[in-house]
Amino acid sequence: MNRYLFPLPDFQFTNLLPLIILAVTGMFGLVIHMIKPKGSSNALFLTTVIGVVAALMAQISMVGNIFEQLEMIKQDATNMVAEVVILVSLLTVLLISNPYFKRSRIHCPEFFPLITWAALGGMLMCISTNLLVVFIGLELLSISLYVLAGANKRSKFSQESALKYFLLGAFATGFFLYGIAFLYGASGSLSLDGFMRFATHTNTANQPLLTIGFVLILVGFSFKCGLAPFHQWIPDVYSGAPTNVVAFMATGAKVGPFLAFFHLVTEASTVRDIGVPILMVVSLLSMVLGNVMAFSQNDTKKLLAYSSVANAGYVGALFAGLMAVKSSTYWTINYFLIGYVFATLGVFVILALVAGDEDSPQTIDSLRGLSKRNPMLAASLVIFVLSQIGIGPVAGFLGKVLIISDLVHCQLTWLAVALVANSAFGAFYYFKLVRAAYSDAEGSSEISAKPCLGTVSALAICLVGVVGSVVFYGPLYNFFVSKS
Amino acid sequence: MNELPFLSIMIFAPIVLGLIMALVPKWPAKVPQAISCIIALSMLVFGGLVTSKFLSDQNGLQLQQQLDWIPNLGVSYFVGVDSMAAWMILLTTFLTLVAILISKPANRDNQFFGLLLCLEGTLVGVFSSLDLVLFYVFFELSLVPVALMILGWGSGDRGKIAIRYIGTLFAGSLLMLVGILILGNQSFNLLKHPTFNLIEIQNAVGKGLWKDSWPLQALAFWGFMIAFLVKSPAIPIHRWLADTYENAPVGAVVAGVVLKVGTFGMFRFVLALFPEACQVYAPIMVTIGMIGILYGGILAAIQKNPGRLMAYSTVSHVGYIVVGIFSLNHIGMMGAAFQQFNHGLAAAAVFVLLGFLYERTEFRSLDDFGGLKKTMPVFSTLFMVAMLANLGLPFTSGFVGEILSLLGSFQSGYAGLFGQGLMAPILATSGAILSAVYMLYMYQRLFYGKAKSDATIGDITSREALIGGAFACLLLAFGILPSSILHSMEPRVDSIHNAVVAPVQRTAPEPSVDLTTTPAEGARGGQS
């Protein structure tokens, strides 16, 4: 019947409108840079922001639009929030980037296209149901970030960070790919639910292959999500890379891997016997290492790096719970990511603002005297820090409540106790940031900390994310859940 | 319901106005204090209105207001007051007003007074939440303004002390979150719909919420108890209080730290929600209280800094409250309920007066003072009343609370109720001597003997005398006529007492504990 040798698949391109807009925006950015190599950063900035806003609007208008195409891409309730979160965090990072680059005298026009594509990769990971598409998304995300980590070409720390990230990241990618190969060998399918298909075929001879494949993929994901013991790259990379790049690395770039991981975990009930203990150990290790190591850090970005390891551990604990009871409740992970992303992003926005241009890691002391110079900024820092600790009506707190609630429902009460025992450390190290902001400046703080329009709107986005998502939890929940 | 949502106004008006005041820069001198004074005064009026509802025969919950908040977890914004909470709210509003009147921050006074107002709002939230998660939110949030005030206006190594304050209290309360979610899960299993509504869960406890799930009940009980013991504070985690009392600005201490949020939580949550665990662990709790009374008293007697002395004295007094609560009988609980109100007032009185003294001199050690009676006659008289109320002399309010708590403990001990003996109450009573020792000792060092320094310290001004006098009058009034509080609290304490004692007496004479019981089967797999 087909008139063509390779029939054009029945593919609704409009469903992928946000992704397409992002891809085109990135390419357009490259063209702009080619036409006008010098002084193009403002034009680039504007084009990219417009493109991202367009993608965001397309994405929001698509909430509730459920589709599945080619058995490769599937949009449903599980990933709608995550995609919006990625786009908003991208927008926030873009808003702080131009002033940050100017202040630290970093010349990096390729930043704008690359970070757009990184977000594109993350979104692809969210919606794909095919391991190869996940892999493509992962690579798009990772390679863009490898380059961006070295965006500050004058800084040897930035170069070191890029190299470390690239070498270790490539290694982890190898694990991931190897795992996919095993999985394909065992089940004959590249689909994420290949585990399930395998279960129906019940070919027990292939069970070891399947298990090995799963464990290898787990290693790959653990690396990308920053779960211990595969977290070693995080502190060094965060500490050296430019602050705005780290802001995206720690937030938007984590969402994609987490979501793909989530999809894998909820499908992989056939390897539950091995998966649940591994996830428990990995998450426990991440919580403990992350919180203990963050304790003694004086470098702000390293502190946030270890805290992100701890946060990944909380998500890991949730995954262990979901896998243990074959549950696929998606709201918890999505809401936790909202809280984590916007609180972390908020801290980075403030860090980018007080960053000097000296070529050295940024210590906590760089925040000193912030409350005198700008009480508003100091107050927002307090809110973000509280959200990270989990105090008060902020998204970070509610995210933790949802995770603990799920763990208790999954009868993993001991893991919930371990989780809170670990987050008890949080107040001790996170509050150091507030202490610095509210203590008097000593000596060299000539930074005016005068936020420009972009920074103010970035801060506003983060504040709305952290506080608004709690106050208007009901409407938010209804918007994303009842529509789908 | 068509009356004004008093509680929501009392929670959010101070928080919002306080935040605005703290964040708007450039105020003329004195204006923030005047404005916050007006706000606090109107809150005091509201507090009086709320409490007056309970002076007549009304009991039960008043002024309830409920709004949906987190639908998938069943968390709602649900506030309401009973008589005990109403008195605590009145005390909060009164102490905030006093704190605003006596504070003279060195700089950024708009931020200081803004934070005081925020503190007031969160504390009213703590006392009026009827939803477990909402309570937890306010409970933690009330730490933040105090920590920021220590950070901005404290003395000593204030950064470290602020972190110790918020870190210790936050860490202590985290296990309570697990306890809350265990309660939520248990009530979901029983009621088949998610809820954190205190009233609903309390009713569910009577219907067998904890059937066959003893380990979970024990875990949740300890989660709540650890949080409240740390907050109160009881031994062994009381170090933060000594540091805070020594170094925090007096206004922050008076408005936020002296209030007995921890023991209030025991009354409202622990007793009603974990009846079996309360009975099983009552001897342990009474022992903790008893050790606190003695240990706090001994340590208070050797302190040089008046703030630290008051901290250990607080540990000792919290011991009486804990002993009273876990005597699990009517008299003891009444005494504890009265004592938690009274101690907030009496300790605040001492701090207010110490604050007046601190303003006049740089000295902070008892060794440096002496002979103040000559130069400060009015001050020394007021201090005497506050001190006597703290040590529990008859006709001061301290006496009523202590004697009732101990009486309750003796009764339970005689009856051998819930495994309690007479040893704990006997030792606890001897602690009353200790409190006389350290209080009189402090008074002697401050006011008698020879003046250590040449600089004479003038007496307090009439405005300060007025504030101190108000405290003295209240302490005496509640000591001579405690019935106004006791009567209005009685129905509430009765209902708590019934909740904790009744269900087990109905089912079995002895609380039979089977430690091998497994958690309830068939928990839901999670909400989707």
Short mmCIF file of N, CA and C in Angstrom, two decimals, chain A residues 93-219:
data_model
loop_
_atom_site.label_atom_id
_atom_site.label_comp_id
_atom_site.label_asym_id
_atom_site.label_seq_id
_atom_site.Cartn_x
_atom_site.Cartn_y
_atom_site.Cartn_z
N VAL A 93 18.29 31.27 34.18
CA VAL A 93 19.75 31.30 34.00
C VAL A 93 20.12 32.30 32.92
N LEU A 94 19.33 32.33 31.84
CA LEU A 94 19.62 33.29 30.76
C LEU A 94 19.55 34.72 31.29
N LEU A 95 18.55 34.97 32.14
CA LEU A 95 18.37 36.34 32.61
C LEU A 95 19.57 36.83 33.43
N ILE A 96 20.20 35.91 34.17
CA ILE A 96 21.33 36.39 34.98
C ILE A 96 22.64 36.34 34.21
N SER A 97 22.64 35.71 33.02
CA SER A 97 23.92 35.44 32.37
C SER A 97 24.60 36.68 31.81
N ASN A 98 23.83 37.52 31.15
CA ASN A 98 24.46 38.66 30.50
C ASN A 98 25.18 39.56 31.51
N PRO A 99 24.48 40.01 32.57
CA PRO A 99 25.19 40.83 33.55
C PRO A 99 26.36 40.09 34.20
N TYR A 100 26.17 38.78 34.43
CA TYR A 100 27.26 38.04 35.07
C TYR A 100 28.48 38.00 34.17
N PHE A 101 28.27 37.73 32.87
CA PHE A 101 29.40 37.69 31.94
C PHE A 101 30.11 39.02 31.89
N LYS A 102 29.30 40.10 31.88
CA LYS A 102 29.92 41.42 31.79
C LYS A 102 30.75 41.69 33.03
N ARG A 103 30.18 41.34 34.20
CA ARG A 103 30.88 41.65 35.44
C ARG A 103 32.17 40.83 35.56
N SER A 104 32.10 39.57 35.20
CA SER A 104 33.31 38.76 35.36
C SER A 104 34.17 38.76 34.10
N ARG A 105 33.81 39.58 33.13
CA ARG A 105 34.58 39.73 31.90
C ARG A 105 34.85 38.39 31.22
N ILE A 106 33.80 37.60 31.11
CA ILE A 106 33.90 36.34 30.37
C ILE A 106 33.28 36.59 29.01
N HIS A 107 34.02 36.24 27.94
CA HIS A 107 33.46 36.41 26.61
C HIS A 107 33.10 35.03 26.08
N CYS A 108 31.83 34.78 25.98
CA CYS A 108 31.43 33.43 25.57
C CYS A 108 30.10 33.48 24.85
N PRO A 109 30.11 33.93 23.57
CA PRO A 109 28.84 34.03 22.84
C PRO A 109 28.20 32.67 22.59
N GLU A 110 29.00 31.60 22.55
CA GLU A 110 28.41 30.29 22.27
C GLU A 110 27.61 29.77 23.45
N PHE A 111 27.69 30.48 24.56
CA PHE A 111 26.92 30.07 25.73
C PHE A 111 25.44 29.93 25.41
N PHE A 112 24.90 30.94 24.70
CA PHE A 112 23.45 30.98 24.52
C PHE A 112 22.92 29.80 23.71
N PRO A 113 23.49 29.53 22.52
CA PRO A 113 23.00 28.34 21.82
C PRO A 113 23.23 27.06 22.60
N LEU A 114 24.40 26.94 23.22
CA LEU A 114 24.72 25.66 23.86
C LEU A 114 23.78 25.37 25.02
N ILE A 115 23.50 26.39 25.82
CA ILE A 115 22.66 26.11 27.00
C ILE A 115 21.23 25.81 26.55
N THR A 116 20.83 26.42 25.42
CA THR A 116 19.50 26.11 24.89
C THR A 116 19.42 24.65 24.47
N TRP A 117 20.49 24.20 23.83
CA TRP A 117 20.47 22.79 23.41
C TRP A 117 20.57 21.85 24.60
N ALA A 118 21.30 22.28 25.62
CA ALA A 118 21.37 21.44 26.81
C ALA A 118 19.96 21.24 27.38
N ALA A 119 19.20 22.34 27.43
CA ALA A 119 17.83 22.23 27.94
C ALA A 119 17.01 21.33 27.02
N LEU A 120 17.26 21.45 25.71
CA LEU A 120 16.56 20.59 24.75
C LEU A 120 16.83 19.13 25.05
N GLY A 121 18.11 18.83 25.34
CA GLY A 121 18.46 17.44 25.68
C GLY A 121 17.72 16.98 26.92
N GLY A 122 17.68 17.86 27.92
CA GLY A 122 16.97 17.49 29.16
C GLY A 122 15.51 17.21 28.90
N MET A 123 14.89 18.04 28.05
CA MET A 123 13.46 17.84 27.78
C MET A 123 13.22 16.55 27.01
N LEU A 124 14.16 16.26 26.11
CA LEU A 124 14.06 15.01 25.35
C LEU A 124 14.10 13.82 26.30
N MET A 125 14.98 13.91 27.32
CA MET A 125 15.06 12.81 28.29
C MET A 125 13.76 12.64 29.05
N CYS A 126 13.09 13.77 29.31
CA CYS A 126 11.85 13.69 30.07
C CYS A 126 10.79 12.90 29.33
N ILE A 127 10.71 13.11 28.01
CA ILE A 127 9.54 12.58 27.32
C ILE A 127 9.81 11.28 26.56
N SER A 128 11.08 10.84 26.52
CA SER A 128 11.30 9.68 25.66
C SER A 128 11.02 8.40 26.40
N THR A 129 10.51 7.41 25.65
CA THR A 129 10.28 6.11 26.24
C THR A 129 11.23 5.09 25.64
N ASN A 130 12.15 5.57 24.84
CA ASN A 130 13.08 4.69 24.18
C ASN A 130 14.47 4.98 24.68
N LEU A 131 15.21 3.95 25.04
CA LEU A 131 16.51 4.18 25.66
C LEU A 131 17.47 4.91 24.74
N LEU A 132 17.35 4.70 23.42
CA LEU A 132 18.26 5.40 22.52
C LEU A 132 17.95 6.88 22.49
N VAL A 133 16.67 7.21 22.52
CA VAL A 133 16.31 8.63 22.55
C VAL A 133 16.77 9.25 23.86
N VAL A 134 16.63 8.49 24.95
CA VAL A 134 17.15 8.96 26.22
C VAL A 134 18.64 9.25 26.08
N PHE A 135 19.33 8.33 25.42
CA PHE A 135 20.76 8.49 25.26
C PHE A 135 21.10 9.74 24.45
N ILE A 136 20.33 9.95 23.38
CA ILE A 136 20.58 11.15 22.57
C ILE A 136 20.37 12.40 23.41
N GLY A 137 19.30 12.41 24.17
CA GLY A 137 19.05 13.55 25.04
C GLY A 137 20.17 13.76 26.02
N LEU A 138 20.62 12.65 26.61
CA LEU A 138 21.69 12.71 27.60
C LEU A 138 22.96 13.29 27.00
N GLU A 139 23.26 12.84 25.78
CA GLU A 139 24.49 13.33 25.15
C GLU A 139 24.38 14.81 24.78
N LEU A 140 23.23 15.18 24.27
CA LEU A 140 23.01 16.58 23.92
C LEU A 140 23.21 17.45 25.14
N LEU A 141 22.64 16.99 26.23
CA LEU A 141 22.76 17.72 27.49
C LEU A 141 24.20 17.76 27.96
N SER A 142 24.84 16.59 27.99
CA SER A 142 26.17 16.50 28.58
C SER A 142 27.21 17.25 27.77
N ILE A 143 27.19 17.03 26.44
CA ILE A 143 28.25 17.63 25.64
C ILE A 143 28.17 19.15 25.70
N SER A 144 26.94 19.67 25.67
CA SER A 144 26.80 21.12 25.79
C SER A 144 27.41 21.59 27.10
N LEU A 145 27.15 20.84 28.16
CA LEU A 145 27.64 21.29 29.46
C LEU A 145 29.15 21.11 29.60
N TYR A 146 29.70 20.06 28.94
CA TYR A 146 31.17 19.92 28.98
C TYR A 146 31.81 21.21 28.48
N VAL A 147 31.30 21.69 27.36
CA VAL A 147 31.89 22.89 26.76
C VAL A 147 31.66 24.09 27.68
N LEU A 148 30.44 24.20 28.18
CA LEU A 148 30.10 25.38 28.96
C LEU A 148 30.89 25.45 30.26
N ALA A 149 31.23 24.29 30.83
CA ALA A 149 31.99 24.31 32.09
C ALA A 149 33.30 25.05 31.89
N GLY A 150 33.83 25.02 30.66
CA GLY A 150 35.08 25.73 30.41
C GLY A 150 34.88 27.09 29.79
N ALA A 151 33.69 27.68 29.98
CA ALA A 151 33.37 28.93 29.30
C ALA A 151 34.31 30.06 29.71
N ASN A 152 34.81 30.03 30.92
CA ASN A 152 35.74 31.09 31.34
C ASN A 152 37.14 30.69 30.92
N LYS A 153 37.51 31.17 29.71
CA LYS A 153 38.76 30.65 29.12
C LYS A 153 39.99 31.15 29.83
N ARG A 154 39.86 32.24 30.59
CA ARG A 154 41.04 32.76 31.29
C ARG A 154 41.30 32.03 32.60
N SER A 155 40.31 31.30 33.07
CA SER A 155 40.46 30.71 34.40
C SER A 155 40.91 29.26 34.30
N LYS A 156 41.98 28.93 35.00
CA LYS A 156 42.43 27.54 34.93
C LYS A 156 41.48 26.63 35.70
N PHE A 157 40.77 27.20 36.67
CA PHE A 157 39.78 26.39 37.40
C PHE A 157 38.67 25.95 36.47
N SER A 158 38.24 26.89 35.64
CA SER A 158 37.17 26.58 34.70
C SER A 158 37.62 25.50 33.72
N GLN A 159 38.87 25.62 33.25
CA GLN A 159 39.39 24.63 32.30
C GLN A 159 39.47 23.26 32.97
N GLU A 160 39.96 23.26 34.21
CA GLU A 160 40.09 22.01 34.95
C GLU A 160 38.71 21.36 35.10
N SER A 161 37.77 22.22 35.44
CA SER A 161 36.42 21.73 35.66
C SER A 161 35.87 21.08 34.39
N ALA A 162 36.09 21.75 33.24
CA ALA A 162 35.58 21.21 31.98
C ALA A 162 36.22 19.87 31.67
N LEU A 163 37.53 19.79 31.87
CA LEU A 163 38.24 18.55 31.54
C LEU A 163 37.75 17.40 32.44
N LYS A 164 37.66 17.67 33.73
CA LYS A 164 37.22 16.63 34.67
C LYS A 164 35.81 16.16 34.31
N TYR A 165 34.98 17.12 34.03
CA TYR A 165 33.60 16.80 33.71
C TYR A 165 33.54 15.93 32.47
N PHE A 166 34.32 16.33 31.46
CA PHE A 166 34.28 15.61 30.20
C PHE A 166 34.78 14.18 30.39
N LEU A 167 35.94 14.01 31.05
CA LEU A 167 36.52 12.67 31.15
C LEU A 167 35.60 11.74 31.93
N LEU A 168 35.16 12.22 33.11
CA LEU A 168 34.30 11.35 33.92
C LEU A 168 32.95 11.15 33.28
N GLY A 169 32.43 12.21 32.67
CA GLY A 169 31.13 12.12 32.02
C GLY A 169 31.15 11.13 30.88
N ALA A 170 32.21 11.17 30.09
CA ALA A 170 32.31 10.24 28.96
C ALA A 170 32.35 8.81 29.47
N PHE A 171 33.06 8.62 30.56
CA PHE A 171 33.15 7.30 31.18
C PHE A 171 31.77 6.80 31.58
N ALA A 172 31.01 7.67 32.23
CA ALA A 172 29.67 7.28 32.68
C ALA A 172 28.77 7.00 31.49
N THR A 173 28.94 7.78 30.43
CA THR A 173 28.15 7.54 29.23
C THR A 173 28.41 6.15 28.69
N GLY A 174 29.69 5.76 28.77
CA GLY A 174 30.05 4.42 28.34
C GLY A 174 29.26 3.36 29.10
N PHE A 175 29.22 3.51 30.41
CA PHE A 175 28.45 2.58 31.24
C PHE A 175 27.00 2.52 30.78
N PHE A 176 26.46 3.70 30.55
CA PHE A 176 25.06 3.80 30.19
C PHE A 176 24.79 3.05 28.89
N LEU A 177 25.65 3.30 27.91
CA LEU A 177 25.48 2.69 26.60
C LEU A 177 25.64 1.17 26.68
N TYR A 178 26.60 0.76 27.46
CA TYR A 178 26.85 -0.66 27.67
C TYR A 178 25.61 -1.32 28.28
N GLY A 179 25.03 -0.62 29.23
CA GLY A 179 23.81 -1.13 29.86
C GLY A 179 22.69 -1.29 28.86
N ILE A 180 22.55 -0.30 27.97
CA ILE A 180 21.51 -0.37 26.95
C ILE A 180 21.72 -1.61 26.07
N ALA A 181 23.01 -1.84 25.74
CA ALA A 181 23.32 -2.99 24.89
C ALA A 181 22.90 -4.29 25.56
N PHE A 182 23.23 -4.42 26.84
CA PHE A 182 22.83 -5.63 27.58
C PHE A 182 21.31 -5.78 27.59
N LEU A 183 20.66 -4.69 27.82
CA LEU A 183 19.21 -4.73 27.91
C LEU A 183 18.62 -5.16 26.58
N TYR A 184 19.20 -4.62 25.50
CA TYR A 184 18.70 -4.97 24.18
C TYR A 184 18.95 -6.46 23.93
N GLY A 185 20.12 -6.91 24.37
CA GLY A 185 20.44 -8.32 24.18
C GLY A 185 19.46 -9.22 24.94
N ALA A 186 19.06 -8.78 26.09
CA ALA A 186 18.19 -9.63 26.91
C ALA A 186 16.76 -9.61 26.44
N SER A 187 16.27 -8.41 26.09
CA SER A 187 14.83 -8.31 25.84
C SER A 187 14.50 -8.09 24.38
N GLY A 188 15.51 -7.78 23.58
CA GLY A 188 15.23 -7.52 22.18
C GLY A 188 14.49 -6.24 21.95
N SER A 189 14.56 -5.36 22.92
CA SER A 189 13.82 -4.11 22.77
C SER A 189 14.63 -2.98 23.35
N LEU A 190 14.51 -1.81 22.75
CA LEU A 190 15.19 -0.64 23.27
C LEU A 190 14.24 0.22 24.09
N SER A 191 13.04 -0.24 24.19
CA SER A 191 12.05 0.59 24.87
C SER A 191 12.28 0.54 26.38
N LEU A 192 11.91 1.64 27.03
CA LEU A 192 12.11 1.73 28.48
C LEU A 192 11.31 0.65 29.20
N ASP A 193 10.18 0.28 28.62
CA ASP A 193 9.42 -0.76 29.28
C ASP A 193 9.80 -2.13 28.75
N GLY A 194 10.99 -2.22 28.19
CA GLY A 194 11.49 -3.51 27.74
C GLY A 194 11.51 -4.53 28.85
N PHE A 195 11.74 -4.03 30.06
CA PHE A 195 11.72 -4.93 31.22
C PHE A 195 10.38 -5.64 31.32
N MET A 196 9.33 -4.84 31.10
CA MET A 196 8.00 -5.40 31.24
C MET A 196 7.73 -6.41 30.15
N ARG A 197 8.14 -6.07 28.92
CA ARG A 197 7.94 -7.01 27.82
C ARG A 197 8.67 -8.30 28.10
N PHE A 198 9.88 -8.11 28.66
CA PHE A 198 10.67 -9.28 28.98
C PHE A 198 9.93 -10.16 29.98
N ALA A 199 9.31 -9.51 30.95
CA ALA A 199 8.61 -10.26 31.98
C ALA A 199 7.50 -11.10 31.37
N THR A 200 6.84 -10.56 30.35
CA THR A 200 5.76 -11.32 29.75
C THR A 200 6.29 -12.47 28.91
N HIS A 201 7.47 -12.30 28.35
CA HIS A 201 8.04 -13.39 27.57
C HIS A 201 8.61 -14.48 28.46
N THR A 202 8.95 -14.13 29.68
CA THR A 202 9.50 -15.05 30.69
C THR A 202 10.57 -15.96 30.13
N ASN A 203 11.63 -15.36 29.73
CA ASN A 203 12.78 -16.14 29.32
C ASN A 203 13.82 -16.03 30.42
N THR A 204 13.79 -16.97 31.35
CA THR A 204 14.60 -16.79 32.56
C THR A 204 16.09 -16.85 32.27
N ALA A 205 16.47 -17.46 31.15
CA ALA A 205 17.90 -17.57 30.87
C ALA A 205 18.54 -16.20 30.74
N ASN A 206 17.73 -15.24 30.31
CA ASN A 206 18.30 -13.92 30.07
C ASN A 206 18.28 -13.01 31.29
N GLN A 207 17.78 -13.54 32.40
CA GLN A 207 17.66 -12.67 33.58
C GLN A 207 18.99 -12.04 33.99
N PRO A 208 20.12 -12.79 34.02
CA PRO A 208 21.39 -12.15 34.40
C PRO A 208 21.74 -10.99 33.49
N LEU A 209 21.55 -11.16 32.18
CA LEU A 209 21.84 -10.07 31.24
C LEU A 209 21.04 -8.83 31.59
N LEU A 210 19.78 -9.10 31.86
CA LEU A 210 18.87 -7.99 32.18
C LEU A 210 19.35 -7.26 33.42
N THR A 211 19.74 -8.06 34.43
CA THR A 211 20.18 -7.47 35.69
C THR A 211 21.43 -6.63 35.47
N ILE A 212 22.38 -7.20 34.73
CA ILE A 212 23.62 -6.45 34.48
C ILE A 212 23.30 -5.16 33.75
N GLY A 213 22.44 -5.29 32.73
CA GLY A 213 22.07 -4.10 31.98
C GLY A 213 21.47 -3.04 32.87
N PHE A 214 20.58 -3.48 33.74
CA PHE A 214 19.92 -2.52 34.63
C PHE A 214 20.93 -1.84 35.54
N VAL A 215 21.83 -2.64 36.10
CA VAL A 215 22.81 -2.06 37.04
C VAL A 215 23.69 -1.06 36.31
N LEU A 216 24.09 -1.39 35.08
CA LEU A 216 24.96 -0.46 34.34
C LEU A 216 24.24 0.85 34.04
N ILE A 217 22.98 0.72 33.63
CA ILE A 217 22.21 1.94 33.36
C ILE A 217 22.07 2.76 34.64
N LEU A 218 21.89 2.04 35.74
CA LEU A 218 21.78 2.69 37.04
C LEU A 218 23.04 3.51 37.33
N VAL A 219 24.18 2.92 37.02
CA VAL A 219 25.44 3.64 37.25
C VAL A 219 25.47 4.92 36.41
#
